[in-house]
Tab-separated table of C-alpha atoms in Angstrom:
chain	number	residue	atom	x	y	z
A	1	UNK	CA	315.913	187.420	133.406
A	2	UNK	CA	317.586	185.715	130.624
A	3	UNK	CA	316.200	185.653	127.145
A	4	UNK	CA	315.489	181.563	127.610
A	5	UNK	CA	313.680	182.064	130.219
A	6	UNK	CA	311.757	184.799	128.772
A	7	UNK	CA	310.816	183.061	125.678
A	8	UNK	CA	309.862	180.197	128.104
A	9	UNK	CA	306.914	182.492	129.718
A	10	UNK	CA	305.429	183.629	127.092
A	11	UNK	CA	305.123	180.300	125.176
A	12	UNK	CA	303.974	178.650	128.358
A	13	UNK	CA	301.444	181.409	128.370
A	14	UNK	CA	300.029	181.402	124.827
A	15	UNK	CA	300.063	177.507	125.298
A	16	UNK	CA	297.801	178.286	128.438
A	17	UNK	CA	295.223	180.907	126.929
A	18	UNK	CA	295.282	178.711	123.849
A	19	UNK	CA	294.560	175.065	125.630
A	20	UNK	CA	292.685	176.759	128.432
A	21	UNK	CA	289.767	178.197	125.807
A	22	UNK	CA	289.665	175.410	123.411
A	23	UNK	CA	292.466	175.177	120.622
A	24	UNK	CA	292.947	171.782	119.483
A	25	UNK	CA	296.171	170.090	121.038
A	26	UNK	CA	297.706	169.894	117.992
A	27	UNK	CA	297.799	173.386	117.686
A	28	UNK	CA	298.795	174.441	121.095
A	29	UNK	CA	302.437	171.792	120.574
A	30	UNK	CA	302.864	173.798	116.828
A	31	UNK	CA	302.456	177.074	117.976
A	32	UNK	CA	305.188	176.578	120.786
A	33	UNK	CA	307.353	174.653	118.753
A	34	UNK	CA	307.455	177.308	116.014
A	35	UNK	CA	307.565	180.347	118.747
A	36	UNK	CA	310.723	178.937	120.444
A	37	UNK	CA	311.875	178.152	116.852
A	38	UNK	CA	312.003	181.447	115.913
A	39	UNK	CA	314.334	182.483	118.685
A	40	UNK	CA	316.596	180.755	117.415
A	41	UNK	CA	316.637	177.634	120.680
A	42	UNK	CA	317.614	173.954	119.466
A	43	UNK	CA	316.184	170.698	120.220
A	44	UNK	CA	312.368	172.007	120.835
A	45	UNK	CA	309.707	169.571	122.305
A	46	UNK	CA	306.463	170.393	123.213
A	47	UNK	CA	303.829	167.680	124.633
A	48	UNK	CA	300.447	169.166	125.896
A	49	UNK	CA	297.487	167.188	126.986
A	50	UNK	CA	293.860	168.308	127.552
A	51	UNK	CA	295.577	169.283	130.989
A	52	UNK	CA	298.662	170.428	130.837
A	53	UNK	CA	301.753	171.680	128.619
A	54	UNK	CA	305.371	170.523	128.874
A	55	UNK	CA	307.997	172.737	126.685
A	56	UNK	CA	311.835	172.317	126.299
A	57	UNK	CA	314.463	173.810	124.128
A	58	UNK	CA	317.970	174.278	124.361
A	59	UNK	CA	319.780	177.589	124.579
A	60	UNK	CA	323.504	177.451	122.529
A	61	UNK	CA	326.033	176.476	124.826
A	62	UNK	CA	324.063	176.102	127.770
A	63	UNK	CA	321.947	173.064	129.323
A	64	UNK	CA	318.585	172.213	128.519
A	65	UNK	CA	315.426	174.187	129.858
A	66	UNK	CA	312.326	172.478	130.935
A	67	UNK	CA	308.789	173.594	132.587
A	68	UNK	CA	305.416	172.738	132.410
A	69	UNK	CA	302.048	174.315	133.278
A	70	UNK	CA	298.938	173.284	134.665
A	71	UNK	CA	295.359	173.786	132.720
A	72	UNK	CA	293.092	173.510	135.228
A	73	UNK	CA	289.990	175.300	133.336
A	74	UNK	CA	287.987	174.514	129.804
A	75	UNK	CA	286.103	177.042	128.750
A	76	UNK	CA	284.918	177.936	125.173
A	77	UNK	CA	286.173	181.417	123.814
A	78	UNK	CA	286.893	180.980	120.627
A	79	UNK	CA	288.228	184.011	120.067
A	80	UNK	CA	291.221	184.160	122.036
A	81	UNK	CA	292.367	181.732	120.644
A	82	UNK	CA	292.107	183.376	117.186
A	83	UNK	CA	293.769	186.472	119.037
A	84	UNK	CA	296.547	184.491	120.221
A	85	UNK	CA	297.017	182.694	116.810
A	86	UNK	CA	297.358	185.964	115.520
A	87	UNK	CA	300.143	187.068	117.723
A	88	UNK	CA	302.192	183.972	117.592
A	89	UNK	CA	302.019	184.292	113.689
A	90	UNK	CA	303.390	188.324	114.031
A	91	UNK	CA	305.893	186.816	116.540
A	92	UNK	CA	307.302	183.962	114.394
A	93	UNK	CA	307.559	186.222	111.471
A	94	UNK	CA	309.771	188.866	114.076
A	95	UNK	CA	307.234	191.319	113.329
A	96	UNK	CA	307.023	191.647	117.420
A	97	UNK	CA	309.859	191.435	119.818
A	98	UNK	CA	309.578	189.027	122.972
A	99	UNK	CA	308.515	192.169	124.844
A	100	UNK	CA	305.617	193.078	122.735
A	101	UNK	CA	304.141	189.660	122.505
A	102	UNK	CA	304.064	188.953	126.443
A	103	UNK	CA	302.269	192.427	126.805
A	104	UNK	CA	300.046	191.281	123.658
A	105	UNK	CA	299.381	187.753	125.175
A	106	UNK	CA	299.012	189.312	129.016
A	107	UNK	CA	295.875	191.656	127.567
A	108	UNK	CA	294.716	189.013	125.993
A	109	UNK	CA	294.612	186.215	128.507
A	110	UNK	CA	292.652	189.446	130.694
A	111	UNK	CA	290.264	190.486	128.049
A	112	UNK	CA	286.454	189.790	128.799
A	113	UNK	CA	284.731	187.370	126.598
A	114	UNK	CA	283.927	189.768	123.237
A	115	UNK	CA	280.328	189.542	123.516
A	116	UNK	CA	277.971	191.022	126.554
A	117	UNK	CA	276.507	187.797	128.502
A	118	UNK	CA	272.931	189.486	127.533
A	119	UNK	CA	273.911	189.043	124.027
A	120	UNK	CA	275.114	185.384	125.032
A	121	UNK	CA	271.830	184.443	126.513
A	122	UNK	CA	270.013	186.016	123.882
A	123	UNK	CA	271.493	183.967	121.309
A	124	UNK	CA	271.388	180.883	122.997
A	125	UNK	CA	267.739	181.594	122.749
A	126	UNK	CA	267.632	182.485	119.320
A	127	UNK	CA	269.724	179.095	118.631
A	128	UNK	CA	267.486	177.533	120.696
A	129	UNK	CA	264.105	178.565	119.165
A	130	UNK	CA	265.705	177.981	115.874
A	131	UNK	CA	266.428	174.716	116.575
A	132	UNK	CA	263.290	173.756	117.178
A	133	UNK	CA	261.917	175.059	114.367
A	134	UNK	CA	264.167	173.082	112.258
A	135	UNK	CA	264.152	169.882	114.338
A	136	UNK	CA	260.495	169.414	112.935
A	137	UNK	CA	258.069	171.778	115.471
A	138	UNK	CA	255.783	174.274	114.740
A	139	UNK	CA	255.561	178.056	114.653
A	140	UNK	CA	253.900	178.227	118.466
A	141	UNK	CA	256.776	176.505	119.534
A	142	UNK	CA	259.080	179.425	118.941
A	143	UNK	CA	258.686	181.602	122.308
A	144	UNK	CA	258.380	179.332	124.691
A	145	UNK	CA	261.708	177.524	122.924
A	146	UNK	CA	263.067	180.919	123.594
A	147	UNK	CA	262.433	181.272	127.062
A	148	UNK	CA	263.483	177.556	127.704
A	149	UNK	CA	266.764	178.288	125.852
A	150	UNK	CA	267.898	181.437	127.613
A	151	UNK	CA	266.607	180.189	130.942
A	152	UNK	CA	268.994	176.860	130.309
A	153	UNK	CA	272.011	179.313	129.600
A	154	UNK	CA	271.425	181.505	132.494
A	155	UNK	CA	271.287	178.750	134.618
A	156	UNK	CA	274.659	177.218	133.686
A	157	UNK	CA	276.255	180.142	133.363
A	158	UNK	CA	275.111	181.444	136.951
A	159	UNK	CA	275.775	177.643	138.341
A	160	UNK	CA	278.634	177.963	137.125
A	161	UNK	CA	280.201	181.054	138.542
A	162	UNK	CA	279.148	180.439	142.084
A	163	UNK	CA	279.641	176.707	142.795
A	164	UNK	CA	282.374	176.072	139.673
A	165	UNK	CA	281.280	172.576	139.357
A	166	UNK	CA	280.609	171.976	135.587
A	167	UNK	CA	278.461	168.853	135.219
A	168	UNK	CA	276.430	169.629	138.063
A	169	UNK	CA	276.432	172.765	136.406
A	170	UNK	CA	274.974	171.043	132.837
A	171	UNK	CA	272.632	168.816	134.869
A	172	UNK	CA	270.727	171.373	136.929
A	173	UNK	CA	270.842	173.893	133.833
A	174	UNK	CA	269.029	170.850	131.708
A	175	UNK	CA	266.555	169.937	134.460
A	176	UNK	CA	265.177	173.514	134.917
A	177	UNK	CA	265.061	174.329	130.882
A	178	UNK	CA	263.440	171.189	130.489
A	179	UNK	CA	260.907	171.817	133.317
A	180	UNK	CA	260.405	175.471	131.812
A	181	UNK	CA	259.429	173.935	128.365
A	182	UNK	CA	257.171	170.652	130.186
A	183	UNK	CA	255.606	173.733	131.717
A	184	UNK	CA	254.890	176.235	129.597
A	185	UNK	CA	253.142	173.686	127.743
A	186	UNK	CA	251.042	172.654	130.214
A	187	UNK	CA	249.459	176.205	130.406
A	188	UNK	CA	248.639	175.779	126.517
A	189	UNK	CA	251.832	177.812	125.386
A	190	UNK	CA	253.420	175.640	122.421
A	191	UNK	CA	252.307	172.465	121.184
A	192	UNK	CA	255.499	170.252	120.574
A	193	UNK	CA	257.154	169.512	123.931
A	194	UNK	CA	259.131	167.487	122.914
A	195	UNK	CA	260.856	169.824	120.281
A	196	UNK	CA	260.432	172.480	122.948
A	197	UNK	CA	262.852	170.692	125.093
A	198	UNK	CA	265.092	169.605	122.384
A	199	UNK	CA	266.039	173.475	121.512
A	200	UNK	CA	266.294	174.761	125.019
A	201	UNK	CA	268.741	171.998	125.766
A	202	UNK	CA	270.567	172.894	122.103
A	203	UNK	CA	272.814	175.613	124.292
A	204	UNK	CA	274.104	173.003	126.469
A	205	UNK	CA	275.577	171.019	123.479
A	206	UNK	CA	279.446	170.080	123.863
A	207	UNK	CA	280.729	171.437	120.314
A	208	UNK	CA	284.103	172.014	121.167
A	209	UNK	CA	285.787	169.070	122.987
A	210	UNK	CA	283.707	166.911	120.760
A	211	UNK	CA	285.326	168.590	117.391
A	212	UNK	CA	288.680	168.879	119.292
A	213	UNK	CA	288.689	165.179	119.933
A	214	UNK	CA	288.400	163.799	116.309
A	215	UNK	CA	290.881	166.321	115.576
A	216	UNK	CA	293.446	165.248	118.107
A	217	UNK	CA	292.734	161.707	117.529
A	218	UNK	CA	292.885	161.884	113.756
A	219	UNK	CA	296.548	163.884	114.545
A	220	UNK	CA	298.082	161.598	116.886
A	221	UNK	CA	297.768	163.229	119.886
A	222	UNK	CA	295.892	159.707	121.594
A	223	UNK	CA	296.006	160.541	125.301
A	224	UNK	CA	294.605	164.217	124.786
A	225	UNK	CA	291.994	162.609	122.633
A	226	UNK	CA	290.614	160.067	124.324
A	227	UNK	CA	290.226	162.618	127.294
A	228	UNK	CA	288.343	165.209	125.604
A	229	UNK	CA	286.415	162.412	123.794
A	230	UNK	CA	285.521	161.476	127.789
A	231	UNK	CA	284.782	165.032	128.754
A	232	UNK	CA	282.173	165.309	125.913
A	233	UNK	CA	280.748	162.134	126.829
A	234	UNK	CA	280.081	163.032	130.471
A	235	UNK	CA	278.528	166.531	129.204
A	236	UNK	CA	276.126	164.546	127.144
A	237	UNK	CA	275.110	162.151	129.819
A	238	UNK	CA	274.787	164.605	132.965
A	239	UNK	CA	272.315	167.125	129.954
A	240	UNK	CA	270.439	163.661	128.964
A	241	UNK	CA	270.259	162.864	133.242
A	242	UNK	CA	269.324	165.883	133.604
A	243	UNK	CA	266.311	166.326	131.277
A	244	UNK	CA	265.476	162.751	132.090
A	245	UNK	CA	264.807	163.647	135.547
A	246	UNK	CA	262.876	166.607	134.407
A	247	UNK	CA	260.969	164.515	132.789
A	248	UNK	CA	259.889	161.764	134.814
A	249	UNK	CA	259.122	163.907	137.922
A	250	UNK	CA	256.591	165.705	135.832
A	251	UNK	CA	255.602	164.733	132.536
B	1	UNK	CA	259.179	178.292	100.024
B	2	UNK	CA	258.962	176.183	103.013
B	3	UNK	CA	262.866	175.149	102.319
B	4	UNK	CA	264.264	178.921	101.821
B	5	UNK	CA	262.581	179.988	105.529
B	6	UNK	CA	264.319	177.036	107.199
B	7	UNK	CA	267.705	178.355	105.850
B	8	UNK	CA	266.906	181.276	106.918
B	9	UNK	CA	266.356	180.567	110.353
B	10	UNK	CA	269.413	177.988	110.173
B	11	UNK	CA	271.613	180.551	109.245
B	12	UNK	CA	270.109	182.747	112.655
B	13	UNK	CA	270.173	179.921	114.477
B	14	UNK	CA	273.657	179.054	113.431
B	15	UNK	CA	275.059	182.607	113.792
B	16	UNK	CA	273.382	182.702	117.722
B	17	UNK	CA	275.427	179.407	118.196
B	18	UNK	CA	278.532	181.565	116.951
B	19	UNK	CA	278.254	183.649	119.570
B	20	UNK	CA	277.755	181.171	121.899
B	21	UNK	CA	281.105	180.146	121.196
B	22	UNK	CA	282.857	183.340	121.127
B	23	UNK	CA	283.726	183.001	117.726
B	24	UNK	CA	285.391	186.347	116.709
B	25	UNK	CA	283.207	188.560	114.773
B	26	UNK	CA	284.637	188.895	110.989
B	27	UNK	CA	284.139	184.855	110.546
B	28	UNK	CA	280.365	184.563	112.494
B	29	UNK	CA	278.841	185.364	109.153
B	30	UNK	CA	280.916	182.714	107.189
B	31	UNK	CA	280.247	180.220	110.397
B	32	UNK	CA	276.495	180.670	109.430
B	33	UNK	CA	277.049	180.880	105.798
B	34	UNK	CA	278.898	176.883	106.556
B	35	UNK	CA	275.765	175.628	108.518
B	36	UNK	CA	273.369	176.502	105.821
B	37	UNK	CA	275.449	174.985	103.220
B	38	UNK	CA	275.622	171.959	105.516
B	39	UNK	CA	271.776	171.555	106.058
B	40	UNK	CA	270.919	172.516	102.263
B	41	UNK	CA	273.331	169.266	101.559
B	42	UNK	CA	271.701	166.886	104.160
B	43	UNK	CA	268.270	167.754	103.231
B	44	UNK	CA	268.782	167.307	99.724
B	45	UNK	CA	270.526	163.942	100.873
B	46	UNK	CA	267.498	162.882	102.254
B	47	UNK	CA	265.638	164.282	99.460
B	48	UNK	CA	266.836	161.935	96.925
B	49	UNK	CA	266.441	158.893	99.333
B	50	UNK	CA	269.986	158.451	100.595
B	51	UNK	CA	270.262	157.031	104.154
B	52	UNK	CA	270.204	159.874	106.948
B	53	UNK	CA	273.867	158.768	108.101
B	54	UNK	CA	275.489	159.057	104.516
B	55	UNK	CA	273.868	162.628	103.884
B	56	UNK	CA	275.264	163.468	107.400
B	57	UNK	CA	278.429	162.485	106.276
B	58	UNK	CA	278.110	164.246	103.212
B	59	UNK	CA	277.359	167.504	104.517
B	60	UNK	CA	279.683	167.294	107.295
B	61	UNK	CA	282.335	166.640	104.700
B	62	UNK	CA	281.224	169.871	102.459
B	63	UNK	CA	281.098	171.855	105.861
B	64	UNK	CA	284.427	171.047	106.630
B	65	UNK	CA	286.038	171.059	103.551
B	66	UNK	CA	284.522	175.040	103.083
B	67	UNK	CA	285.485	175.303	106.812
B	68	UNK	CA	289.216	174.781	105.755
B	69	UNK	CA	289.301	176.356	102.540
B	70	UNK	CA	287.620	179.480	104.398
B	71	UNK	CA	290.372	179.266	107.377
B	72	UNK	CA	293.233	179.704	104.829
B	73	UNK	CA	292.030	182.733	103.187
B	74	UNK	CA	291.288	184.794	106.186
B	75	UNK	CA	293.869	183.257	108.568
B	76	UNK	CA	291.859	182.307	111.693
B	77	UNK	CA	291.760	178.767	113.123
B	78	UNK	CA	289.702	176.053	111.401
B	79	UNK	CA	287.613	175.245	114.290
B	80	UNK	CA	286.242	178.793	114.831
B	81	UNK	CA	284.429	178.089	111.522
B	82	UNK	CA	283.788	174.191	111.598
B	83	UNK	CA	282.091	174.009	114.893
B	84	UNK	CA	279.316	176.316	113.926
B	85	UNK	CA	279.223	174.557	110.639
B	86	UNK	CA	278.279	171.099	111.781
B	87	UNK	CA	275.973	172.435	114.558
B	88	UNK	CA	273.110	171.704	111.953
B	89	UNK	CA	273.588	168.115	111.660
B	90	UNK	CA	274.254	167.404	115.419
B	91	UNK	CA	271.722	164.865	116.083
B	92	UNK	CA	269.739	166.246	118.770
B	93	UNK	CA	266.628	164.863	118.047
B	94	UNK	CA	267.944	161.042	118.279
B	95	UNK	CA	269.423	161.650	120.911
B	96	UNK	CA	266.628	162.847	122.957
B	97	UNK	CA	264.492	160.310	121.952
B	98	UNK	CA	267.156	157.967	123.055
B	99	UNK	CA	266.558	159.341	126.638
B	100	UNK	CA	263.137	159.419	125.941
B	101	UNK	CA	262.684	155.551	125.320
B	102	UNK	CA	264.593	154.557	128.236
B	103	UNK	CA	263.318	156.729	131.095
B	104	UNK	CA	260.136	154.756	129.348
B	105	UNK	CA	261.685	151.878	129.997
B	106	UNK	CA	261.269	150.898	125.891
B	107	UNK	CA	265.192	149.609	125.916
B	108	UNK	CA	265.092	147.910	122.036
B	109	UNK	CA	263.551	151.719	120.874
B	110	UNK	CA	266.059	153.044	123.021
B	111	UNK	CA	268.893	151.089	121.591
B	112	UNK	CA	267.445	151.985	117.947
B	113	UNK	CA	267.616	155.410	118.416
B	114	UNK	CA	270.782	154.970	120.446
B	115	UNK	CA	272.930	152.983	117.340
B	116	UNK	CA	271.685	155.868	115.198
B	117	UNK	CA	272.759	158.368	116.963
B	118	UNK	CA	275.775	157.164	117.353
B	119	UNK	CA	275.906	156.330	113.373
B	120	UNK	CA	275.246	160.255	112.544
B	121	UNK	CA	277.596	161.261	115.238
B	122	UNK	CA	280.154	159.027	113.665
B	123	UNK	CA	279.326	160.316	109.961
B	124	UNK	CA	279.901	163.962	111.174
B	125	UNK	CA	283.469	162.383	112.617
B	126	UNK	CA	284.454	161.022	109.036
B	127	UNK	CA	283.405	163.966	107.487
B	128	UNK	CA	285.664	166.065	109.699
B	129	UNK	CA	288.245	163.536	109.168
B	130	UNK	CA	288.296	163.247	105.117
B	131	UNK	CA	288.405	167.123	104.785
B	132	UNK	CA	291.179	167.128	107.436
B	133	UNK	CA	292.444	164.259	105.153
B	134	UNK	CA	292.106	166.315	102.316
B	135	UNK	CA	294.176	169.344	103.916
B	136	UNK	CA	296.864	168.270	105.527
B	137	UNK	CA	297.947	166.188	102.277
B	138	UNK	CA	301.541	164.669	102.846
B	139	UNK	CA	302.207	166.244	106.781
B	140	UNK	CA	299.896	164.312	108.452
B	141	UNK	CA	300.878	161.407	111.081
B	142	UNK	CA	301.839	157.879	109.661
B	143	UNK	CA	300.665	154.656	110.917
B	144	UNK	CA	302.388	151.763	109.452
B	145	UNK	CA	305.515	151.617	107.352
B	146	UNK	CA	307.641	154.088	106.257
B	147	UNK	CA	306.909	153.923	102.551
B	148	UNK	CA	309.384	156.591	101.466
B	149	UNK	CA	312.937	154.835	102.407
């Protein structure tokens, strides 16, 4: 394998981990640029939507190399995309050779998320509770805003993994933490229900695409913005469907 | 006293919303640190009168603008730190009673709620987008003419 085609992998790839859990668009088009800078190609474009990633460069004396990849998933681990950040910064600065980096990038794009999912659910129900709090409720409000809260993020987290259809995924978990919280009031455990369902459904909140899409508007990038402005939107409405159907089945 | 417990719990609550995220662990503290600098500055906002969507604009400005300065010094990506930083002044509460009004088919309280929701959501955009302004000083993307030929 030649050295174009090399360099063409492993961009494509930290494009992928990078776009795939949450870096802004704007990012993913300067880290590539910059990676297939620094080996020395000419004439580097890079155009990535919330979907997918084109990259080409030109190798001296040679034609011009194209390929694109396909993001089909959006998750949210901020981390690797920190990680990857990292490694593209060692890489453009030739403190790793092409090697190194696609080992790097490989072990990160197959690392688990760096928290236990216990310690995910417990802090959604910590957030949660919190929020509550703060959103104007009372002390009694705090445990059963707990149990609402973790019972939301189980719920789309388990959704998710067996039928892999997100807003379905939102919906369902909003309905049943918003049941949990109409119920647990109605056997006398809280007092606010309606701050009760306000932090369990704090988990569910889209903070990602809806910080990436100012960004990538605000930068240029109008197609990629507009869609992640959309995806946000539709998280919103199927949590607010949701919790509305909660609601007027038994409240 | 009152004041000091809520920033205490923000800053738990804020943290928990960190690892929701996956934010990486050396910048979860400063994430938290970010949100109760954020709700300290909307509360006073609202303390000295000022309309709800200018102190959310206000804070989300300071939140960003720490979110930024924050980013450089420890090298890791700006939104790791300024998406648990405006988690605070997300306007959950609107919105829900947004939902609330219209399942009770009250549409004008709906659309009350609904315009200021959108408002705060909106402030917490500018904010974002002044510090960002502030930032990328003299790189960023131009619109009109080409003032420098």
């Amino acid at each position: 394998m030649g050295k174009a085609d090399q360099v063409m992998d492993i961009c494509l790839l930290a494009g992928e981990i990078m776009l795939t859990y949450g870096a802004e668009t704007y990012r993913v088009e300067e880290t590539l640029e910059r990676m297939a800078k620094a080996s020395s190609f000419k004439n580097v474009h890079c155009f990535a939507t919330t979907t997918g990633i084109f990259l080409s460069f030109e190798e001296e004396g040679k034609e011009d190399l194209m390929q694109m990849v396909r993001i089909d998933d959006r998750l949210q681990d901020l981390n690797k995309v920190t990680e990857v950040n990292q490694v593209s910064r060692e890489y453009v600065n030739h403190e790793l050779d092409t090697e190194e980096a696609h080992e790097k990038l490989k072990a990160i794009a197959e690392s688990p998320v760096p928290y236990p999912l216990w310690l995910i659910h417990l802090s959604a129900g910590i957030a949660g509770s919190g929020f509550a709090l703060l959103f104007g409720g009372a002390w009694p409000d705090l445990f059963p805003a707990f149990l609402a809260a973790v019972l939301t993020s189980v719920t789309v987290v388990e959704f998710e993994r067996y039928l892999k259809v997100r807003f379905a995924a939102e919906f369902a978990a909003a309905f049943l933490g918003g049941s949990l919280a109409i119920a647990l009031v109605f056997f006398g455990i809280g007092d606010n229900v309606n701050q009760i369902i306000i932090g369990s459904l704090m988990p569910l909140v889209p903070g990602v695409p809806l910080t990436n899409a100012v960004r990538d508007l605000m930068s240029g990038d109008l197609v990629a913005g507009v869609s992640r402005g959309a995806e946000a939107l539709l998280t919103a409405l199927s949590i607010a469907s949701g919790v509305a159907f909660a609601i007027s089945l038994f409240l | 006293m009152m004041f000091f417990l809520e920033l205490i719990i923000c800053f738990i609550a804020t943290v928990g919303f960190g690892v929701i995220f996956s934010v990486p662990r050396r910048a979860l503290l400063l994430g938290g640190g970010i949100g109760v600098i954020a709700y300290t500055v909307l509360n006073t906002g609202l303390y000295l009168d000022a309309s709800p969507v200018f102190s959310t604009a206000a804070a989300s400005l300071t939140a960003a603008l720490f979110a930024h300065l924050l980013a450089r010094i420890i090298r890791i990506p700006v939104t790791t730190l300024a998406i648990p930083g405006i988690l605070p002044l997300v306007p959950g509460s609107r919105a829900y009673f947004t939902m609330l009004a219209f399942v009770d088919g009250e549409y004008l309280t709906g659309l009350e709620y609904g315009v200021e929701t959108m408002l705060r959501a909106g402030a917490i955009a500018a904010g974002l987008v002044f510090a960002l302004a502030v930032f990328s000083f003299g790189k960023g993307v131009g619109h009109r003419y080409e003032t420098n030929r």
